[in-house]
PDB file of C-alpha atoms in Angstrom:
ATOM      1  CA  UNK A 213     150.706  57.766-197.051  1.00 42.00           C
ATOM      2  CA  UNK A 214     150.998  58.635-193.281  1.00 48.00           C
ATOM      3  CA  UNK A 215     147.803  60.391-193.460  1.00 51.00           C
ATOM      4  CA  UNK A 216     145.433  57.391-193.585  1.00 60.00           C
ATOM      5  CA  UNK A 217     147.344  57.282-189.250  1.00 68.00           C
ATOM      6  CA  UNK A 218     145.109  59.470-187.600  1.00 73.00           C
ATOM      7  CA  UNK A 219     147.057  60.135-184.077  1.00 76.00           C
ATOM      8  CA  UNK A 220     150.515  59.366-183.371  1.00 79.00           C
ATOM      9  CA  UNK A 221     152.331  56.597-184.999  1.00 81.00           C
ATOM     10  CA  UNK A 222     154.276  55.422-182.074  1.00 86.00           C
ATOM     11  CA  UNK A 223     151.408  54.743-179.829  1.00 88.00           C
ATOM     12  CA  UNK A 224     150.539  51.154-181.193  1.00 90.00           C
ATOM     13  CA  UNK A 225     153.614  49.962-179.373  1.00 92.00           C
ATOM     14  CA  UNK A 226     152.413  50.549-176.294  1.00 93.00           C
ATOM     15  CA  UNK A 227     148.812  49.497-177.193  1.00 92.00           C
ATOM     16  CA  UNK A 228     150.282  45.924-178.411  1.00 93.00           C
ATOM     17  CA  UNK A 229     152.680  45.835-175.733  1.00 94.00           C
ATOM     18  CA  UNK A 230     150.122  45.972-173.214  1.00 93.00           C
ATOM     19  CA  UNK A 231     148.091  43.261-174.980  1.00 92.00           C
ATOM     20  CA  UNK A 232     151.431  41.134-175.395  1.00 93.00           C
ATOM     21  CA  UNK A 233     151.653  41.760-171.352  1.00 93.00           C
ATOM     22  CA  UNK A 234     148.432  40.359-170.223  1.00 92.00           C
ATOM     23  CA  UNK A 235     148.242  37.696-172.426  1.00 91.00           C
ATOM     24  CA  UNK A 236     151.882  36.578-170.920  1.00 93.00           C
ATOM     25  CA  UNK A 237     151.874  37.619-167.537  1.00 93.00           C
ATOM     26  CA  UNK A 238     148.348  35.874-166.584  1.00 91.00           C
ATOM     27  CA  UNK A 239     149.947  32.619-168.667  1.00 91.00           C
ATOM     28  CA  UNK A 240     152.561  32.506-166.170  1.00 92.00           C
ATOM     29  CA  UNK A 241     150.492  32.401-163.326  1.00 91.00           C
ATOM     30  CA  UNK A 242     148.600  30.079-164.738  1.00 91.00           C
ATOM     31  CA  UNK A 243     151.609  27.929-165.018  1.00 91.00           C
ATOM     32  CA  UNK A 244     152.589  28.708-162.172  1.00 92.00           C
ATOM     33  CA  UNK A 245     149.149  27.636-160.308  1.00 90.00           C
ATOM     34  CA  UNK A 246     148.450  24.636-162.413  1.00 89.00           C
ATOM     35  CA  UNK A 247     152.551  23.048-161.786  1.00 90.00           C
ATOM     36  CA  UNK A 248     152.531  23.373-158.107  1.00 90.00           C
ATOM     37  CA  UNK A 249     149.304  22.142-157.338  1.00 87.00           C
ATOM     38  CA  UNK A 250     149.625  19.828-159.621  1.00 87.00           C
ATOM     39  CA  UNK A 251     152.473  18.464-157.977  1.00 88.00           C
ATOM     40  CA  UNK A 252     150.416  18.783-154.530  1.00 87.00           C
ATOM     41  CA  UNK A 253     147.615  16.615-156.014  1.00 85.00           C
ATOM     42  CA  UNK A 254     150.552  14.130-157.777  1.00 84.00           C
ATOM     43  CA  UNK A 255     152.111  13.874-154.085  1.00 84.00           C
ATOM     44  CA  UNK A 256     148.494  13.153-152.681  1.00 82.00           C
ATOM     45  CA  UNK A 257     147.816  10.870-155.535  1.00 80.00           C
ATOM     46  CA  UNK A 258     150.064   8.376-154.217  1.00 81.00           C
ATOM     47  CA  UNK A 259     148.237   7.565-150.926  1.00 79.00           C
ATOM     48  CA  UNK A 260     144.479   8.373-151.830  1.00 79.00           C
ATOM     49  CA  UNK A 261     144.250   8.199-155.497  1.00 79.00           C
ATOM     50  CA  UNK A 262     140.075   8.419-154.954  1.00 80.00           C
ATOM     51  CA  UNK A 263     140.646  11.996-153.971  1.00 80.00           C
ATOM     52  CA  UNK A 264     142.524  13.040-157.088  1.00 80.00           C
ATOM     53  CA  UNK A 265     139.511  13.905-158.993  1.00 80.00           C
ATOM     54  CA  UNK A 266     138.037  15.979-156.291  1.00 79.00           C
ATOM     55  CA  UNK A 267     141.509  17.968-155.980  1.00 81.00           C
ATOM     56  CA  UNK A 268     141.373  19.163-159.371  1.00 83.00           C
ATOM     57  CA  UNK A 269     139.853  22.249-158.469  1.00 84.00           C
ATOM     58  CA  UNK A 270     143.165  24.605-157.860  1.00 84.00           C
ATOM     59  CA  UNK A 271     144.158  23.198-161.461  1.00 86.00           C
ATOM     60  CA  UNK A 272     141.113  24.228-163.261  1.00 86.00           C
ATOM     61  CA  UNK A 273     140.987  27.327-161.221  1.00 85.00           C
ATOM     62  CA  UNK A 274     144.857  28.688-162.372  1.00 86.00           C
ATOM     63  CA  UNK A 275     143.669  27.689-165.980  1.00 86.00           C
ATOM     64  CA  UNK A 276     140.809  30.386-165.915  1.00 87.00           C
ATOM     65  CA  UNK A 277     143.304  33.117-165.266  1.00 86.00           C
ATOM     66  CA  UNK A 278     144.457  32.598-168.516  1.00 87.00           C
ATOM     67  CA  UNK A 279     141.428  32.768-169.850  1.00 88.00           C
ATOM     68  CA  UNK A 280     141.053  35.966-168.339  1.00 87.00           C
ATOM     69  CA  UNK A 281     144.114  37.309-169.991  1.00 88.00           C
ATOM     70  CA  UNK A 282     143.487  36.461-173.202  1.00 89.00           C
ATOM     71  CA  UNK A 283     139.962  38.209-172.634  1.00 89.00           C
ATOM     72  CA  UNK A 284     141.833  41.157-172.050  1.00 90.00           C
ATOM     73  CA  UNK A 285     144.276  40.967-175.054  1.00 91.00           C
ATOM     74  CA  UNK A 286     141.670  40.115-177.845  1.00 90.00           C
ATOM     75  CA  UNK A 287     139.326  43.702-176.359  1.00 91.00           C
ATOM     76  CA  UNK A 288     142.929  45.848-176.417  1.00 91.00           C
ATOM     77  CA  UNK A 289     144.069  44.153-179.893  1.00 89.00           C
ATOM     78  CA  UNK A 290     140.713  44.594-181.584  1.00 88.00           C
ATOM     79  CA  UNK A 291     140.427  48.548-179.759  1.00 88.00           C
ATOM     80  CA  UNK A 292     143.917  49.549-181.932  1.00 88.00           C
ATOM     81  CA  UNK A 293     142.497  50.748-185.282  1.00 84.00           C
ATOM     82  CA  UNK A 294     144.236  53.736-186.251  1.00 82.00           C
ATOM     83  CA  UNK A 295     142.472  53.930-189.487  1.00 79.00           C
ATOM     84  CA  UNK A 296     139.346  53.879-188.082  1.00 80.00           C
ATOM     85  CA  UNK A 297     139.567  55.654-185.005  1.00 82.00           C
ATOM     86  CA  UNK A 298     142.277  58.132-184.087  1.00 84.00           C
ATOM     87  CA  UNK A 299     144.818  56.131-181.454  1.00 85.00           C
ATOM     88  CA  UNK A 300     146.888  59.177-179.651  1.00 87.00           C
ATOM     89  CA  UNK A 301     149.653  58.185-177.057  1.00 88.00           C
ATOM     90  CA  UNK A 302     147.003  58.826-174.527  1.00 88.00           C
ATOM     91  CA  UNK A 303     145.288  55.567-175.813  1.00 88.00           C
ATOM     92  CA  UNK A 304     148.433  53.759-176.081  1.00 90.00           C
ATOM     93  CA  UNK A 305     148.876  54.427-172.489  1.00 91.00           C
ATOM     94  CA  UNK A 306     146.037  53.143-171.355  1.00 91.00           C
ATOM     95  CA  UNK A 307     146.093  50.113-172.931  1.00 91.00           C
ATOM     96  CA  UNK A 308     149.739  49.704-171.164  1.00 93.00           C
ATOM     97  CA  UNK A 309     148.485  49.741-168.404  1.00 91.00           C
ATOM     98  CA  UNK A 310     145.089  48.300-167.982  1.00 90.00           C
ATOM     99  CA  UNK A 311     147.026  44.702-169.664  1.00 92.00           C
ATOM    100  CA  UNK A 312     150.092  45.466-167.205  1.00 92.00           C
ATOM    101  CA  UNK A 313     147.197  45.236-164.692  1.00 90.00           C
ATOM    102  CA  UNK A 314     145.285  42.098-165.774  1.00 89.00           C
ATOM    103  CA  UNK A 315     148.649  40.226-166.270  1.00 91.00           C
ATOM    104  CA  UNK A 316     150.594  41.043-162.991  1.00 91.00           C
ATOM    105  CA  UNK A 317     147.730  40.762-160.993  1.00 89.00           C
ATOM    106  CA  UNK A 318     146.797  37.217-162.873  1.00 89.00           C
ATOM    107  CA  UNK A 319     150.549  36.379-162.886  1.00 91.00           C
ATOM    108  CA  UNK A 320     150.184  37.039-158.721  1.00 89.00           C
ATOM    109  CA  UNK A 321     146.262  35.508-158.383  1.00 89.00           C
ATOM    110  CA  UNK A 322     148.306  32.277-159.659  1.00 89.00           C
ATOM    111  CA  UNK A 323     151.047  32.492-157.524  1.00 89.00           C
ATOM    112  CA  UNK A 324     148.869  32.446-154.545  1.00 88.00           C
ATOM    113  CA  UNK A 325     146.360  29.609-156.113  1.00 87.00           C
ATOM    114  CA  UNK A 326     149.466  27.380-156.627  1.00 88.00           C
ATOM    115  CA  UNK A 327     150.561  27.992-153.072  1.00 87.00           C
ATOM    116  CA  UNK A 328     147.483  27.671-151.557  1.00 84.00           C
ATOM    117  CA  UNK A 329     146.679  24.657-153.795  1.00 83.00           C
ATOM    118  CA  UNK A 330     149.734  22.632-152.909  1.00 84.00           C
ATOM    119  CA  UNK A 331     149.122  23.156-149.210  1.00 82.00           C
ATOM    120  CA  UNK A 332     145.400  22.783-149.162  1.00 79.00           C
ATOM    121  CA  UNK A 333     145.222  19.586-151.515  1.00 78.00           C
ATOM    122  CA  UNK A 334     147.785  17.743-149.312  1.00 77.00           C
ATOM    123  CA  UNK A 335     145.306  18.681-146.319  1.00 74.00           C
ATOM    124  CA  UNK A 336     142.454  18.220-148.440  1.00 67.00           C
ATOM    125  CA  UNK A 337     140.867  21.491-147.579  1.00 52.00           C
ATOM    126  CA  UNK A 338     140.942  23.694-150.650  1.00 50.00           C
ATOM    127  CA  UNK A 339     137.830  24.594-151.972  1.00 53.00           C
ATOM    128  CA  UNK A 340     137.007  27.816-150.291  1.00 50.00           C
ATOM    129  CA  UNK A 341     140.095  29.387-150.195  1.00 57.00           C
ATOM    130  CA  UNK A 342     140.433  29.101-154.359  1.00 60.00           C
ATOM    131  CA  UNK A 343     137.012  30.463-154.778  1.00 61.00           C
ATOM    132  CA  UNK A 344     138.205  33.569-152.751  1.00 61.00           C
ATOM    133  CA  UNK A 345     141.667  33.678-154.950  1.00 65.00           C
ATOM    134  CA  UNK A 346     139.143  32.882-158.222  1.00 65.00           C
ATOM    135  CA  UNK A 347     136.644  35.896-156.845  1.00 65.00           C
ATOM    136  CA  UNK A 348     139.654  38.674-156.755  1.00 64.00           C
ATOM    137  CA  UNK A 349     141.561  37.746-159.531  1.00 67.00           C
ATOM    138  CA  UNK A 350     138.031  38.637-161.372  1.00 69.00           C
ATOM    139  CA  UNK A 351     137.969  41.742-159.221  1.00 68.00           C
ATOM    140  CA  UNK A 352     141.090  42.927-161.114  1.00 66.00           C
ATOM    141  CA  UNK A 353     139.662  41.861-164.168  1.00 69.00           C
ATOM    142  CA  UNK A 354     136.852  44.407-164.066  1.00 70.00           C
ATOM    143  CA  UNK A 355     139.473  47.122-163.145  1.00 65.00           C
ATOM    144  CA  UNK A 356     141.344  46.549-166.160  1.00 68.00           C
ATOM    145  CA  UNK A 357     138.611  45.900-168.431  1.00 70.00           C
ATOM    146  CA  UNK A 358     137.298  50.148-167.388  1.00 68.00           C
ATOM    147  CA  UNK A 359     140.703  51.373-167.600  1.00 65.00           C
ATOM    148  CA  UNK A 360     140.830  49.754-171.177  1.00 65.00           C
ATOM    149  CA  UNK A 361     137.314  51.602-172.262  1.00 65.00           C
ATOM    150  CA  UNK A 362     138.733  54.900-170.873  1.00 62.00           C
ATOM    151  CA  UNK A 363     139.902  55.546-174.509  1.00 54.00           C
TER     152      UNK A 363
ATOM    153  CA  UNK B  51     165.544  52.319-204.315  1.00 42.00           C
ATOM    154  CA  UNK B  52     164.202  53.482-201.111  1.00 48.00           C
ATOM    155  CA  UNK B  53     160.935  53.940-203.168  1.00 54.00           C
ATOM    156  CA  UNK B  54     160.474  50.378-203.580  1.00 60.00           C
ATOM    157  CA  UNK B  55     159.910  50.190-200.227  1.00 69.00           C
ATOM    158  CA  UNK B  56     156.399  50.908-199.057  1.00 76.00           C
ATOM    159  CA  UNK B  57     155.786  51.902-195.096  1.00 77.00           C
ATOM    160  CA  UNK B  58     158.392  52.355-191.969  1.00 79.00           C
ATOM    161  CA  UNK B  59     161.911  51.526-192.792  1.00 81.00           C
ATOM    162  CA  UNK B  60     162.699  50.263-189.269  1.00 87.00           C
ATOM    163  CA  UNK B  61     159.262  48.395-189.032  1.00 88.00           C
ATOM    164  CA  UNK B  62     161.079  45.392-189.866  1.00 90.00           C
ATOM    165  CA  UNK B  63     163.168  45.290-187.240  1.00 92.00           C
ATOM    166  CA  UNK B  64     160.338  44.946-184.736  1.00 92.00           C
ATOM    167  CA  UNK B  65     158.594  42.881-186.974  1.00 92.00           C
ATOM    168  CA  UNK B  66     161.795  40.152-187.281  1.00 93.00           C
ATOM    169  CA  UNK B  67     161.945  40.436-183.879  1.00 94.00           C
ATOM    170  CA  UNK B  68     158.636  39.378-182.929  1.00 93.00           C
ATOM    171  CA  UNK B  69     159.181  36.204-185.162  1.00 93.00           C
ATOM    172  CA  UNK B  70     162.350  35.180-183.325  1.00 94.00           C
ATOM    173  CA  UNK B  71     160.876  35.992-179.798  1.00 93.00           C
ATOM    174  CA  UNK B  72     158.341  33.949-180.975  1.00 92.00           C
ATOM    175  CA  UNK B  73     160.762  30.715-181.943  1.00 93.00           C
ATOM    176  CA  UNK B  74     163.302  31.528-179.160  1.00 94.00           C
ATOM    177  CA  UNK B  75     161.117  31.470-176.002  1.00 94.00           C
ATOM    178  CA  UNK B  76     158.760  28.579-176.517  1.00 93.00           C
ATOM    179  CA  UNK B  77     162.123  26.243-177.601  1.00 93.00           C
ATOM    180  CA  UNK B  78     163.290  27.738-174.424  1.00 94.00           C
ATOM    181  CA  UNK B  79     160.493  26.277-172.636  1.00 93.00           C
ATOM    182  CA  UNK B  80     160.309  23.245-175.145  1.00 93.00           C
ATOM    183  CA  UNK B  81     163.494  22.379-173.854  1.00 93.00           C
ATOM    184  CA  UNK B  82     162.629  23.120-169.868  1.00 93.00           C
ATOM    185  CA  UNK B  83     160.067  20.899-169.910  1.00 92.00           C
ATOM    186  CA  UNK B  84     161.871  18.490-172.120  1.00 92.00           C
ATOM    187  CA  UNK B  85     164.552  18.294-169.590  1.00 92.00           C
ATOM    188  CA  UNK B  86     163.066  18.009-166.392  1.00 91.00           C
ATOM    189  CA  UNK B  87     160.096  15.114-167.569  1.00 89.00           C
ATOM    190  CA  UNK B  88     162.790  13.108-169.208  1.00 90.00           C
ATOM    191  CA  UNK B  89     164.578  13.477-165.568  1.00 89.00           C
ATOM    192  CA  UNK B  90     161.923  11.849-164.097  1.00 88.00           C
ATOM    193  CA  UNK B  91     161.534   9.253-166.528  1.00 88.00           C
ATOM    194  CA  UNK B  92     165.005   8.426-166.164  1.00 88.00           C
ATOM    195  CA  UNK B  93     164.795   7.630-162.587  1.00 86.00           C
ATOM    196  CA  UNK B  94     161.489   5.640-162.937  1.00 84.00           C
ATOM    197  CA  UNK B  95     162.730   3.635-165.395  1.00 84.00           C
ATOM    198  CA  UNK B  96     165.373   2.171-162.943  1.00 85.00           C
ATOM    199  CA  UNK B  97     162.851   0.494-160.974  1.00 82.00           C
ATOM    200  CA  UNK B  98     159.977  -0.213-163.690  1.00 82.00           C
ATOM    201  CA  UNK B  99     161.438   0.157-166.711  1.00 85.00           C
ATOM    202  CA  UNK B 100     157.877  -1.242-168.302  1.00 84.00           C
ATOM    203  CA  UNK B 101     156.262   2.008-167.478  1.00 83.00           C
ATOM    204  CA  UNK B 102     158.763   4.409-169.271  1.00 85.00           C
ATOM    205  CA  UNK B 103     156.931   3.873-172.811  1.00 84.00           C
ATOM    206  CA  UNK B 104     153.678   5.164-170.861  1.00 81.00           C
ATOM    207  CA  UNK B 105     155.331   7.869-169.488  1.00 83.00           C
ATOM    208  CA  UNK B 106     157.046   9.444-172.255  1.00 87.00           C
ATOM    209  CA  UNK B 107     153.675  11.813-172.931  1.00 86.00           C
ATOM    210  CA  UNK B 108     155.124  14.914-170.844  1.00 87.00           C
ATOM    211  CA  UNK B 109     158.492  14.845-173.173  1.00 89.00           C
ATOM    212  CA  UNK B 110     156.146  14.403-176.061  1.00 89.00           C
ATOM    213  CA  UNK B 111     154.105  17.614-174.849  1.00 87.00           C
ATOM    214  CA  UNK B 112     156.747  19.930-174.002  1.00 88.00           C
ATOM    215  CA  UNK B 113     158.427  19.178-177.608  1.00 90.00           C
ATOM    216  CA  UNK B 114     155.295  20.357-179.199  1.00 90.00           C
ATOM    217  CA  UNK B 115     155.372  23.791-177.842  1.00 88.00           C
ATOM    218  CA  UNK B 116     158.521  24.356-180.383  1.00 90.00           C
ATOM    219  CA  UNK B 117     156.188  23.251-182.813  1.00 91.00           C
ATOM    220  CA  UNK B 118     153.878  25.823-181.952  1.00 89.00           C
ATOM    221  CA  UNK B 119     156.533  28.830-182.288  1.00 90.00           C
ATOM    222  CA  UNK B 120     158.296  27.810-185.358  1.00 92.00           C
ATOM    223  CA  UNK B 121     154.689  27.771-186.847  1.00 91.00           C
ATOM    224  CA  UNK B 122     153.963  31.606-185.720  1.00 91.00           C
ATOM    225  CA  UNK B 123     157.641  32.886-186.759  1.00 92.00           C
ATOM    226  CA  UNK B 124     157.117  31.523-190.141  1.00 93.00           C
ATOM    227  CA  UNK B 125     153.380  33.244-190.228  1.00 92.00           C
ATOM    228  CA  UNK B 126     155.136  36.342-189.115  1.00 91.00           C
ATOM    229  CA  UNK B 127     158.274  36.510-191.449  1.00 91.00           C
ATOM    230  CA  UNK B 128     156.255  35.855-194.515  1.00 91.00           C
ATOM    231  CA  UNK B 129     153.888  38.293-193.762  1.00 89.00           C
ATOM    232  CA  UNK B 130     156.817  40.875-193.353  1.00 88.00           C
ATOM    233  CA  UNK B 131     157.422  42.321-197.238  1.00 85.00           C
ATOM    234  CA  UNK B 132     157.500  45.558-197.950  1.00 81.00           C
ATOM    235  CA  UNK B 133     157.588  45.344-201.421  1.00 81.00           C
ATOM    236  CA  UNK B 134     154.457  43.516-201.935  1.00 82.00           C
ATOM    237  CA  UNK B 135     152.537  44.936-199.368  1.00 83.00           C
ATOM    238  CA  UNK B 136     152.854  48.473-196.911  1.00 84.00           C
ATOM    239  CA  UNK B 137     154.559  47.499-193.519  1.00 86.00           C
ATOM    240  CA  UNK B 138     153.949  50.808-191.339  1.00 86.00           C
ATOM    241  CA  UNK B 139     155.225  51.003-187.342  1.00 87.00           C
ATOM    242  CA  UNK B 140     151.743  49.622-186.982  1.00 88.00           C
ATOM    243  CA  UNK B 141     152.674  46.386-188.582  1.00 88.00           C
ATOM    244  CA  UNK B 142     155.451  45.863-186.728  1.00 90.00           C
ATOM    245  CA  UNK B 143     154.424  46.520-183.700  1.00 91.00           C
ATOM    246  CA  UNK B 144     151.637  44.002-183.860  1.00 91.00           C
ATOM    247  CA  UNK B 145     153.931  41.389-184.809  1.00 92.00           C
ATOM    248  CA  UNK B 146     156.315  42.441-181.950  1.00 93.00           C
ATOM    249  CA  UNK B 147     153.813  41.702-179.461  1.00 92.00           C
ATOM    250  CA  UNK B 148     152.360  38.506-181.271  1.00 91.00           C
ATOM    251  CA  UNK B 149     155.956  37.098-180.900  1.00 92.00           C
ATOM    252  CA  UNK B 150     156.279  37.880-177.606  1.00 92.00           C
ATOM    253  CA  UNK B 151     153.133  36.659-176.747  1.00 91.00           C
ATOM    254  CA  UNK B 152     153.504  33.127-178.030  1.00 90.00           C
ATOM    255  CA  UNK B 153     156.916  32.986-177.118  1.00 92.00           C
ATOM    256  CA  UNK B 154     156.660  33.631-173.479  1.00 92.00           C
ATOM    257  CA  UNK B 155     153.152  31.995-173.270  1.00 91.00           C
ATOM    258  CA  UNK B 156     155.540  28.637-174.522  1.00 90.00           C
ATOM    259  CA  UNK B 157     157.751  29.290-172.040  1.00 92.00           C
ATOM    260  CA  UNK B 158     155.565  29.345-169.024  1.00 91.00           C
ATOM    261  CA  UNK B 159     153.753  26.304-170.588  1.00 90.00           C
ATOM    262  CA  UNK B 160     156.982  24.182-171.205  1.00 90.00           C
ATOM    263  CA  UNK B 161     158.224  25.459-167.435  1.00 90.00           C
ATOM    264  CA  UNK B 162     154.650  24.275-166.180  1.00 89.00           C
ATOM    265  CA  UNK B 163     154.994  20.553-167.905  1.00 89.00           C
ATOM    266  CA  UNK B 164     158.606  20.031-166.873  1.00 90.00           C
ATOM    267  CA  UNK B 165     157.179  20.640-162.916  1.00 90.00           C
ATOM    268  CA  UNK B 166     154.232  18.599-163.027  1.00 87.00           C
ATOM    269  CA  UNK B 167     155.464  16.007-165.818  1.00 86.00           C
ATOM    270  CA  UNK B 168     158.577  15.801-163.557  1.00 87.00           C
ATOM    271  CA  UNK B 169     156.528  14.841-160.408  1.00 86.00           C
ATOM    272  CA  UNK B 170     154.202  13.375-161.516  1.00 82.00           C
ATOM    273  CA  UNK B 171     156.210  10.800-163.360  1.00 81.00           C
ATOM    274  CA  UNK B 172     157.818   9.560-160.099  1.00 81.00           C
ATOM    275  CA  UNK B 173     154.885   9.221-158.747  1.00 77.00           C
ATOM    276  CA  UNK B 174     153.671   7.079-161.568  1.00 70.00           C
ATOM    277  CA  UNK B 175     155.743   4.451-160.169  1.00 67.00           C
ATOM    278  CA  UNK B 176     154.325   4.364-156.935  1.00 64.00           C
ATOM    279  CA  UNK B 177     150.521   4.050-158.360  1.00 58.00           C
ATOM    280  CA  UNK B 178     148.807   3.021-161.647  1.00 51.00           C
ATOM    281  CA  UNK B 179     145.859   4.716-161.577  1.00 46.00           C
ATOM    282  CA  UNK B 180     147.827   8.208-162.017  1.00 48.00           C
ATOM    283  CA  UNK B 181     148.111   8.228-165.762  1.00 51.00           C
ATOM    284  CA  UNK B 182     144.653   9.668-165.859  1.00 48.00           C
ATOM    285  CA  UNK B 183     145.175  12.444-164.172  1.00 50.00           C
ATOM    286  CA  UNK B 184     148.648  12.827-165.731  1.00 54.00           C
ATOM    287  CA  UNK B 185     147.394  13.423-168.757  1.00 54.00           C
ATOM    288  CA  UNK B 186     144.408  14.746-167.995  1.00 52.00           C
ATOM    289  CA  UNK B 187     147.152  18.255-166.386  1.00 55.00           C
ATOM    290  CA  UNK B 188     148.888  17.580-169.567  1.00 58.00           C
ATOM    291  CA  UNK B 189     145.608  18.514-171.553  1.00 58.00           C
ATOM    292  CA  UNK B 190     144.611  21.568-169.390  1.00 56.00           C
ATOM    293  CA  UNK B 191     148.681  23.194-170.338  1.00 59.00           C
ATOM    294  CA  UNK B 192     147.884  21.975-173.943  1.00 61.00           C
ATOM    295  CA  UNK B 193     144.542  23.952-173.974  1.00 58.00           C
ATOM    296  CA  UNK B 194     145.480  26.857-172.687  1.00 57.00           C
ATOM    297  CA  UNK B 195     148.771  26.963-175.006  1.00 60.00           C
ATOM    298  CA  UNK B 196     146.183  26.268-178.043  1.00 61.00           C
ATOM    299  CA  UNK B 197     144.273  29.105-176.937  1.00 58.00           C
ATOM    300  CA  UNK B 198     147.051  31.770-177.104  1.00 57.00           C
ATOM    301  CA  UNK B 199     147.648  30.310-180.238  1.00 56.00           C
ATOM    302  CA  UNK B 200     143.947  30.710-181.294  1.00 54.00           C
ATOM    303  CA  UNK B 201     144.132  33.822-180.702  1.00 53.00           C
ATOM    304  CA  UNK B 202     147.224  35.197-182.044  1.00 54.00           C
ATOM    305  CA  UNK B 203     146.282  33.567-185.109  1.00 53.00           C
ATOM    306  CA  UNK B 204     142.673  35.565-184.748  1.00 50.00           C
ATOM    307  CA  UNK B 205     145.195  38.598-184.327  1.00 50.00           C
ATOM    308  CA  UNK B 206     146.571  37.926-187.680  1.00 49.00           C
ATOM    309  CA  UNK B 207     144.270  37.737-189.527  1.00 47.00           C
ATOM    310  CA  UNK B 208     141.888  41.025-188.497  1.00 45.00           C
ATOM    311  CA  UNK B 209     145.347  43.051-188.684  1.00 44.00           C
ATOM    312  CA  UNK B 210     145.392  41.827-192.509  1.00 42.00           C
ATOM    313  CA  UNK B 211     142.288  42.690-193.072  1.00 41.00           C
ATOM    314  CA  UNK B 212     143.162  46.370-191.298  1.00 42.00           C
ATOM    315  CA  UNK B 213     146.678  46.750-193.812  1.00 39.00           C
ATOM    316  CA  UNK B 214     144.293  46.089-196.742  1.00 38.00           C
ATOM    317  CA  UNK B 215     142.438  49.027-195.301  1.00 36.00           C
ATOM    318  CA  UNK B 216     145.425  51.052-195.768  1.00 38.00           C
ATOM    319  CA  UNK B 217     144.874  50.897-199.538  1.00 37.00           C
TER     320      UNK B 217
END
């Protein structure tokens, strides 16, 4: 019955693991990011509430990281096959660590947005500087995504 | 009587795992956000007590998220039966991560909503216009909790199709 597993049996752990991890880590950033400039544009709110729609940007813009995560998990979840394709530790591996990737460096990306967001929404000066957090968060993105097809 | 099982024989225990991960976490965060909204509400509703009815949504919202992992453990505990069907390292493994996945997720989610329900509550008090964009944040945590769920539902059912495989 084993021999329908073609590669080692243990290596889906680490394969679902690192889905599990950039699904989760980029969710807390984006939690992160959307909760503290969400209290930024709450604060603001009070004294110029026709601004609130404009600062909505940093919100939306922590939201896409977990898009980005979940990107990442469905391409490593639907990559582990082991009946169809052989999935050696090697694979496992890199799976680990291109979602370990994605989801620290979303979990960080949405540290910085909510930061950045709080600050900039109460001075109403936030739009380029989430673009730039938006623009490398992608960057790391792309790294994980070739690390992922290295198998 | 070990032949009646088919598959792993520790398989299970990452499988059970994953399904209370998946319970454990997002009550955790159920009960974060829970807390800290109905904080805020509490403290509003000293000096407009007609606005607490309006302002229960947050509380409402974060006890959801419970909702959402006691779904996914039960998906996850009755798909665990080795009798019936072959559970293999593989299987257990995929429902280890699918826990953790949903479980954490709900706990960043319900942390998120206790901040921002918490806040934005008390500022509800100060100015009317805010329940729009109130629950307007509370939508965007919603979504992206629905998505994680969308997807480790998605997860379930290609790794079902992938055990039938087996056979």
């Amino acid at each position: 019955m084993p021999s329908t597993f073609s590669g080692d049996e243990t290596a889906p752990f680490f394969g679902f693991l690192g889905a599990a991890a950039a699904l989760v880590f980029s969710c807390m950033g984006a939690a992160y990011g959307t909760a503290k400039s969400g209290v930024g544009v709450a604060s603001m709110g009070v004294m110029r509430p026709e601004l609130v729609m404009k600062s909505i940007v940093p919100v939306v813009m922590a939201g896409v990281l977990g898009i980005y995560g979940l990107i990442i998990a469905v391409i490593i979840s639907t990559g582990i096959n082991p009946k169809a394709k052989s999935y050696y530790l090697f694979d496992g591996y890199a799976h680990l660590s291109s979602g370990l990737a994605c989801g620290l460096a979303g979990l960080s990306a949405g540290m910085a947005i909510g930061i950045v967001g709080d600050a900039g929404v109460r001075h109403h000066s936030f739009v380029f500087k989430i673009g730039m957090l938006g623009i490398t968060s992608m960057e790391t993105d792309l790294i994980a995504l070739i690390s992922c097809t290295q198998t």
